[in-house]
PDB file of C-alpha atoms in Angstrom:
ATOM      1  CA  MET N   1      -0.081  -0.333  -0.250  1.00 53.00           C
ATOM      2  CA  THR N   2       1.307   3.437  -1.117  1.00 53.00           C
ATOM      3  CA  ASN N   3       1.927   5.939   1.632  1.00 55.00           C
ATOM      4  CA  PRO N   4       0.803   8.983   0.007  1.00 60.00           C
ATOM      5  CA  ALA N   5       2.898  11.169   2.910  1.00 53.00           C
ATOM      6  CA  ARG N   6       6.234   9.344   1.828  1.00 52.00           C
ATOM      7  CA  GLU N   7       5.326   9.976  -1.516  1.00 59.00           C
ATOM      8  CA  GLN N   8       5.189  13.361  -1.126  1.00 59.00           C
ATOM      9  CA  ILE N   9       8.582  13.631   0.567  1.00 51.00           C
ATOM     10  CA  LEU N  10      10.529  11.408  -1.633  1.00 49.00           C
ATOM     11  CA  HIS N  11       8.964  13.804  -4.780  1.00 57.00           C
ATOM     12  CA  ALA N  12      10.102  16.860  -2.590  1.00 57.00           C
ATOM     13  CA  ILE N  13      13.687  15.608  -2.228  1.00 51.00           C
ATOM     14  CA  ARG N  14      13.829  14.204  -6.025  1.00 56.00           C
ATOM     15  CA  GLU N  15      12.722  18.215  -7.218  1.00 60.00           C
ATOM     16  CA  ASN N  16      15.664  19.624  -4.449  1.00 52.00           C
ATOM     17  CA  LEU N  17      18.142  17.276  -5.838  1.00 47.00           C
ATOM     18  CA  ALA N  18      17.256  18.180  -9.391  1.00 55.00           C
ATOM     19  CA  ALA N  19      17.358  21.922  -8.474  1.00 54.00           C
ATOM     20  CA  SER N  20      21.179  21.350  -7.022  1.00 48.00           C
ATOM     21  CA  ALA N  21      22.582  19.288  -9.696  1.00 49.00           C
ATOM     22  CA  PRO N  22      23.882  22.408 -11.779  1.00 51.00           C
ATOM     23  CA  LEU N  23      24.960  24.355  -8.428  1.00 43.00           C
ATOM     24  CA  ASP N  24      26.657  21.191  -7.008  1.00 46.00           C
ATOM     25  CA  ALA N  25      28.589  20.967 -10.550  1.00 48.00           C
ATOM     26  CA  MET N  26      30.003  24.443 -10.508  1.00 44.00           C
ATOM     27  CA  THR N  27      30.981  24.338  -7.010  1.00 39.00           C
ATOM     28  CA  HIS N  28      33.169  21.059  -8.283  1.00 43.00           C
ATOM     29  CA  ALA N  29      34.460  22.836 -11.092  1.00 46.00           C
ATOM     30  CA  LEU N  30      35.668  25.404  -9.077  1.00 39.00           C
ATOM     31  CA  GLY N  31      37.149  23.710  -6.334  1.00 42.00           C
ATOM     32  CA  SER N  32      39.478  22.029  -9.440  1.00 41.00           C
ATOM     33  CA  VAL N  33      40.901  25.078  -9.927  1.00 39.00           C
ATOM     34  CA  SER N  34      44.685  26.426  -8.620  1.00 41.00           C
ATOM     35  CA  PRO N  35      43.947  28.849  -6.048  1.00 42.00           C
ATOM     36  CA  ARG N  36      45.119  32.465  -7.264  1.00 40.00           C
ATOM     37  CA  ALA N  37      48.893  33.414  -6.518  1.00 47.00           C
ATOM     38  CA  ALA N  38      49.007  36.173  -3.932  1.00 41.00           C
ATOM     39  CA  PRO N  39      48.449  39.728  -5.104  1.00 41.00           C
ATOM     40  CA  VAL N  40      51.826  41.293  -5.190  1.00 48.00           C
ATOM     41  CA  PRO N  41      52.025  44.640  -2.792  1.00 46.00           C
ATOM     42  CA  ASP N  42      51.546  48.235  -4.059  1.00 50.00           C
ATOM     43  CA  PRO N  43      54.689  49.951  -4.568  1.00 51.00           C
ATOM     44  CA  GLN N  44      52.830  53.055  -4.352  1.00 49.00           C
ATOM     45  CA  ALA N  45      50.550  52.135  -1.510  1.00 56.00           C
ATOM     46  CA  PRO N  46      51.183  53.973   2.122  1.00 68.00           C
ATOM     47  CA  ASP N  47      53.962  52.940   3.993  1.00 93.00           C
ATOM     48  CA  LEU N  48      53.300  51.734   7.820  1.00 95.00           C
ATOM     49  CA  THR N  49      54.117  55.367   9.200  1.00 96.00           C
ATOM     50  CA  THR N  50      51.775  56.965   6.918  1.00 96.00           C
ATOM     51  CA  ARG N  51      48.738  54.179   7.398  1.00 96.00           C
ATOM     52  CA  PHE N  52      49.352  54.315  11.245  1.00 97.00           C
ATOM     53  CA  THR N  53      49.312  58.255  11.406  1.00 97.00           C
ATOM     54  CA  THR N  54      46.033  58.134   9.299  1.00 97.00           C
ATOM     55  CA  GLN N  55      44.528  55.365  11.382  1.00 97.00           C
ATOM     56  CA  LEU N  56      45.475  57.503  14.751  1.00 96.00           C
ATOM     57  CA  GLU N  57      43.086  60.503  13.242  1.00 96.00           C
ATOM     58  CA  ALA N  58      40.217  58.625  12.698  1.00 95.00           C
ATOM     59  CA  VAL N  59      39.834  57.142  16.035  1.00 94.00           C
ATOM     60  CA  GLY N  60      40.684  60.502  17.461  1.00 94.00           C
ATOM     61  CA  ALA N  61      44.134  60.489  18.953  1.00 96.00           C
ATOM     62  CA  GLN N  62      46.853  63.218  17.672  1.00 96.00           C
ATOM     63  CA  TRP N  63      50.486  62.785  16.536  1.00 97.00           C
ATOM     64  CA  THR N  64      53.876  64.626  16.399  1.00 97.00           C
ATOM     65  CA  LEU N  65      56.745  63.215  14.310  1.00 97.00           C
ATOM     66  CA  VAL N  66      59.921  63.864  15.448  1.00 97.00           C
ATOM     67  CA  ARG N  67      63.523  63.092  14.616  1.00 95.00           C
ATOM     68  CA  GLY N  68      65.971  62.090  17.502  1.00 94.00           C
ATOM     69  CA  GLU N  69      65.669  62.703  21.116  1.00 95.00           C
ATOM     70  CA  ALA N  70      66.524  66.504  21.517  1.00 95.00           C
ATOM     71  CA  GLU N  71      63.248  67.577  19.280  1.00 96.00           C
ATOM     72  CA  ALA N  72      61.269  64.873  20.624  1.00 97.00           C
ATOM     73  CA  ALA N  73      61.850  66.911  24.312  1.00 96.00           C
ATOM     74  CA  ARG N  74      61.013  70.143  22.729  1.00 96.00           C
ATOM     75  CA  ALA N  75      57.642  68.550  20.887  1.00 97.00           C
ATOM     76  CA  LEU N  76      56.829  67.069  24.215  1.00 96.00           C
ATOM     77  CA  ARG N  77      57.070  69.923  26.339  1.00 95.00           C
ATOM     78  CA  ARG N  78      55.009  71.469  23.753  1.00 96.00           C
ATOM     79  CA  ILE N  79      52.161  69.340  23.783  1.00 97.00           C
ATOM     80  CA  LEU N  80      52.462  69.536  27.882  1.00 96.00           C
ATOM     81  CA  ALA N  81      52.067  73.104  27.596  1.00 95.00           C
ATOM     82  CA  ASP N  82      49.488  73.157  24.652  1.00 95.00           C
ATOM     83  CA  ALA N  83      47.462  71.092  27.055  1.00 94.00           C
ATOM     84  CA  GLY N  84      47.982  73.155  30.261  1.00 94.00           C
ATOM     85  CA  ALA N  85      49.478  70.013  31.951  1.00 94.00           C
ATOM     86  CA  ARG N  86      51.292  71.273  35.196  1.00 93.00           C
ATOM     87  CA  ARG N  87      51.397  67.731  37.112  1.00 93.00           C
ATOM     88  CA  VAL N  88      52.938  65.125  34.900  1.00 94.00           C
ATOM     89  CA  ALA N  89      53.243  61.505  36.017  1.00 93.00           C
ATOM     90  CA  GLY N  90      55.434  59.322  34.067  1.00 91.00           C
ATOM     91  CA  SER N  91      56.505  55.840  33.529  1.00 91.00           C
ATOM     92  CA  ASP N  92      59.856  54.617  34.538  1.00 90.00           C
ATOM     93  CA  ALA N  93      61.139  54.034  31.270  1.00 92.00           C
ATOM     94  CA  PRO N  94      64.391  55.915  30.779  1.00 93.00           C
ATOM     95  CA  LEU N  95      63.255  57.189  27.332  1.00 95.00           C
ATOM     96  CA  VAL N  96      60.495  59.007  29.352  1.00 94.00           C
ATOM     97  CA  ALA N  97      63.066  60.341  32.069  1.00 92.00           C
ATOM     98  CA  ARG N  98      65.457  61.421  29.432  1.00 94.00           C
ATOM     99  CA  LEU N  99      62.598  63.541  27.650  1.00 94.00           C
ATOM    100  CA  LEU N 100      61.168  64.835  30.782  1.00 90.00           C
ATOM    101  CA  PRO N 101      63.294  64.612  34.013  1.00 85.00           C
ATOM    102  CA  GLU N 102      61.160  66.979  36.152  1.00 83.00           C
ATOM    103  CA  ARG N 103      58.469  64.174  35.592  1.00 83.00           C
ATOM    104  CA  LEU N 104      56.253  62.591  38.898  1.00 81.00           C
ATOM    105  CA  THR N 105      57.647  59.225  38.680  1.00 77.00           C
ATOM    106  CA  GLY N 106      53.619  57.286  38.534  1.00 66.00           C
ATOM    107  CA  GLY N 107      55.108  54.258  41.118  1.00 67.00           C
ATOM    108  CA  GLY N 108      56.143  56.513  43.943  1.00 73.00           C
ATOM    109  CA  LEU N 109      52.671  58.444  43.747  1.00 82.00           C
ATOM    110  CA  SER N 110      49.560  57.197  45.661  1.00 82.00           C
ATOM    111  CA  ARG N 111      46.410  57.191  43.758  1.00 81.00           C
ATOM    112  CA  ASP N 112      44.438  60.427  44.469  1.00 86.00           C
ATOM    113  CA  GLU N 113      47.965  61.969  43.546  1.00 88.00           C
ATOM    114  CA  LEU N 114      47.885  60.186  40.237  1.00 87.00           C
ATOM    115  CA  PHE N 115      43.962  61.454  39.741  1.00 89.00           C
ATOM    116  CA  ALA N 116      45.336  64.778  40.485  1.00 91.00           C
ATOM    117  CA  CYS N 117      47.994  64.867  37.508  1.00 93.00           C
ATOM    118  CA  ASP N 118      46.682  66.404  34.169  1.00 94.00           C
ATOM    119  CA  ALA N 119      48.651  64.067  32.166  1.00 95.00           C
ATOM    120  CA  GLY N 120      50.907  60.871  31.925  1.00 94.00           C
ATOM    121  CA  VAL N 121      53.695  60.311  29.734  1.00 95.00           C
ATOM    122  CA  THR N 122      54.568  56.505  29.211  1.00 95.00           C
ATOM    123  CA  THR N 123      56.584  54.804  25.999  1.00 96.00           C
ATOM    124  CA  ALA N 124      54.458  52.311  23.840  1.00 96.00           C
ATOM    125  CA  GLN N 125      56.598  49.224  22.491  1.00 95.00           C
ATOM    126  CA  TRP N 126      54.632  48.456  19.187  1.00 96.00           C
ATOM    127  CA  GLY N 127      52.057  50.435  17.144  1.00 97.00           C
ATOM    128  CA  ILE N 128      49.577  48.656  14.551  1.00 97.00           C
ATOM    129  CA  ALA N 129      48.986  50.405  11.196  1.00 97.00           C
ATOM    130  CA  GLU N 130      45.906  48.655  10.594  1.00 96.00           C
ATOM    131  CA  THR N 131      43.667  49.806  13.475  1.00 96.00           C
ATOM    132  CA  GLY N 132      45.949  52.624  15.017  1.00 97.00           C
ATOM    133  CA  THR N 133      46.274  51.208  18.145  1.00 97.00           C
ATOM    134  CA  LEU N 134      48.993  51.275  20.784  1.00 96.00           C
ATOM    135  CA  VAL N 135      50.307  48.260  22.546  1.00 95.00           C
ATOM    136  CA  LEU N 136      51.989  48.493  26.092  1.00 94.00           C
ATOM    137  CA  GLU N 137      53.712  45.691  27.468  1.00 92.00           C
ATOM    138  CA  SER N 138      53.933  45.459  31.680  1.00 86.00           C
ATOM    139  CA  THR N 139      57.434  43.638  31.226  1.00 84.00           C
ATOM    140  CA  ARG N 140      58.949  47.020  29.405  1.00 82.00           C
ATOM    141  CA  GLU N 141      58.155  49.865  31.748  1.00 83.00           C
ATOM    142  CA  ARG N 142      55.715  50.069  35.103  1.00 75.00           C
ATOM    143  CA  SER N 143      53.421  52.777  36.041  1.00 70.00           C
ATOM    144  CA  ARG N 144      51.130  51.777  33.445  1.00 74.00           C
ATOM    145  CA  LEU N 145      48.251  53.826  35.433  1.00 84.00           C
ATOM    146  CA  ALA N 146      49.951  56.995  34.123  1.00 89.00           C
ATOM    147  CA  SER N 147      48.473  55.781  30.167  1.00 91.00           C
ATOM    148  CA  LEU N 148      44.987  55.197  31.971  1.00 90.00           C
ATOM    149  CA  VAL N 149      44.069  57.691  34.818  1.00 90.00           C
ATOM    150  CA  PRO N 150      45.107  61.275  34.001  1.00 93.00           C
ATOM    151  CA  PRO N 151      42.923  63.271  30.934  1.00 94.00           C
ATOM    152  CA  VAL N 152      45.734  63.589  28.725  1.00 96.00           C
ATOM    153  CA  HIS N 153      48.025  60.437  27.872  1.00 96.00           C
ATOM    154  CA  VAL N 154      51.148  60.736  25.346  1.00 97.00           C
ATOM    155  CA  ALA N 155      52.818  57.784  24.123  1.00 97.00           C
ATOM    156  CA  LEU N 156      56.693  58.021  22.666  1.00 97.00           C
ATOM    157  CA  LEU N 157      56.944  55.514  19.962  1.00 97.00           C
ATOM    158  CA  SER N 158      59.775  54.529  17.428  1.00 97.00           C
ATOM    159  CA  THR N 159      58.488  54.246  14.039  1.00 96.00           C
ATOM    160  CA  ARG N 160      60.631  51.118  13.789  1.00 96.00           C
ATOM    161  CA  CYS N 161      57.821  49.678  16.185  1.00 96.00           C
ATOM    162  CA  ILE N 162      54.933  50.177  13.842  1.00 97.00           C
ATOM    163  CA  CYS N 163      53.685  46.592  12.610  1.00 97.00           C
ATOM    164  CA  GLU N 164      51.059  46.109  10.078  1.00 96.00           C
ATOM    165  CA  SER N 165      48.549  44.276  12.106  1.00 96.00           C
ATOM    166  CA  LEU N 166      47.492  43.068  15.620  1.00 95.00           C
ATOM    167  CA  GLY N 167      48.684  39.747  14.642  1.00 94.00           C
ATOM    168  CA  ASP N 168      51.668  41.084  13.928  1.00 95.00           C
ATOM    169  CA  ALA N 169      52.438  43.149  16.952  1.00 95.00           C
ATOM    170  CA  LEU N 170      51.189  39.991  19.332  1.00 92.00           C
ATOM    171  CA  ALA N 171      53.938  37.917  17.762  1.00 94.00           C
ATOM    172  CA  ARG N 172      56.474  40.243  18.919  1.00 94.00           C
ATOM    173  CA  VAL N 173      55.111  41.039  22.337  1.00 92.00           C
ATOM    174  CA  ASP N 174      57.217  39.346  25.373  1.00 87.00           C
ATOM    175  CA  VAL N 175      55.882  36.375  26.257  1.00 82.00           C
ATOM    176  CA  ALA N 176      56.843  37.291  30.124  1.00 82.00           C
ATOM    177  CA  SER N 177      54.338  40.078  30.078  1.00 79.00           C
ATOM    178  CA  HIS N 178      51.365  39.434  32.262  1.00 80.00           C
ATOM    179  CA  ALA N 179      50.027  42.502  31.101  1.00 86.00           C
ATOM    180  CA  ILE N 180      49.462  43.639  27.848  1.00 90.00           C
ATOM    181  CA  THR N 181      47.179  47.107  27.185  1.00 91.00           C
ATOM    182  CA  LEU N 182      45.788  47.877  23.877  1.00 94.00           C
ATOM    183  CA  ILE N 183      44.861  51.686  23.292  1.00 94.00           C
ATOM    184  CA  THR N 184      42.947  53.001  20.239  1.00 94.00           C
ATOM    185  CA  GLY N 185      42.228  56.700  20.297  1.00 92.00           C
ATOM    186  CA  PRO N 186      40.498  58.453  23.627  1.00 89.00           C
ATOM    187  CA  SER N 187      38.555  56.372  25.749  1.00 64.00           C
ATOM    188  CA  ARG N 188      34.812  56.141  24.817  1.00 60.00           C
ATOM    189  CA  THR N 189      31.674  55.106  26.413  1.00 59.00           C
ATOM    190  CA  SER N 190      28.121  54.979  25.287  1.00 51.00           C
ATOM    191  CA  ASP N 191      26.629  53.127  28.876  1.00 53.00           C
ATOM    192  CA  ILE N 192      24.206  56.042  29.702  1.00 54.00           C
ATOM    193  CA  GLU N 193      21.419  56.018  27.287  1.00 53.00           C
ATOM    194  CA  LEU N 194      23.781  55.154  24.179  1.00 49.00           C
ATOM    195  CA  THR N 195      25.198  58.669  23.904  1.00 46.00           C
ATOM    196  CA  LEU N 196      29.128  58.666  23.105  1.00 44.00           C
ATOM    197  CA  VAL N 197      30.946  60.499  25.527  1.00 45.00           C
ATOM    198  CA  VAL N 198      35.012  60.612  25.421  1.00 47.00           C
ATOM    199  CA  GLY N 199      37.036  60.369  28.565  1.00 42.00           C
ATOM    200  CA  VAL N 200      34.551  58.720  31.189  1.00 47.00           C
ATOM    201  CA  HIS N 201      36.991  55.540  31.752  1.00 52.00           C
ATOM    202  CA  GLY N 202      40.373  57.315  30.939  1.00 59.00           C
ATOM    203  CA  PRO N 203      42.294  60.009  28.659  1.00 86.00           C
ATOM    204  CA  GLN N 204      40.345  62.482  27.225  1.00 91.00           C
ATOM    205  CA  THR N 205      43.274  63.069  24.635  1.00 94.00           C
ATOM    206  CA  VAL N 206      45.944  60.814  23.358  1.00 96.00           C
ATOM    207  CA  HIS N 207      48.999  62.546  21.788  1.00 97.00           C
ATOM    208  CA  VAL N 208      51.173  59.569  20.001  1.00 98.00           C
ATOM    209  CA  LEU N 209      55.070  61.264  19.683  1.00 97.00           C
ATOM    210  CA  LEU N 210      56.302  59.384  16.854  1.00 98.00           C
ATOM    211  CA  LEU N 211      60.495  59.024  16.997  1.00 97.00           C
ATOM    212  CA  GLU N 212      62.512  58.578  14.083  1.00 94.00           C
ATOM    213  CA  GLU N 213      66.304  57.577  14.083  1.00 82.00           C
ATOM    214  CA  GLU N 214      68.552  60.690  13.175  1.00 70.00           C
ATOM    215  CA  ALA N 215      70.582  60.404  10.515  1.00 61.00           C
ATOM    216  CA  GLN N 216      73.767  59.084  10.575  1.00 53.00           C
TER     217      GLN N 216
END
């Protein structure tokens, strides 16, 4: 005895198989074609520094390109003066100490004193050109709160340490780092009624001081 329901189901299956046959053949044909060779990089494409600074601007960060530590020290003082920063917390990085010897060392400050600072100065170990992100490693310097608490954060970064992508940067991070901080522009939040507010959970201003090596 024929089961009408079963026959109806089988008929629908046959129709679907027939309809999918051309697509299956096309998929098989495409799968048999050798994959394309990787595209050749465009020699006219922007370099990593240009891409990085473009993304910094896109995420609301500022940047200054300098050559050598003497020029960097002058630029840093100008940035802090323009921001009206009187109390400056600095990390224990040797470069920060050389460029800004009169800073308040973040590790020796209480939490209240740190929150009273107008600006924080640190180094950054890597920059990510793809997103304009700074990468800070805990093994390289202490006092990371200097990058998170004051309303202005100035990060010192060598142009040699700009990477293509997050994966490239993470591949270079010191495996001994117990904390890695990723900073992409000023702090932003939309917690309150989905209204975007800058600087609630971190710096309102992020300024990256890019250091190029002086010509020999």
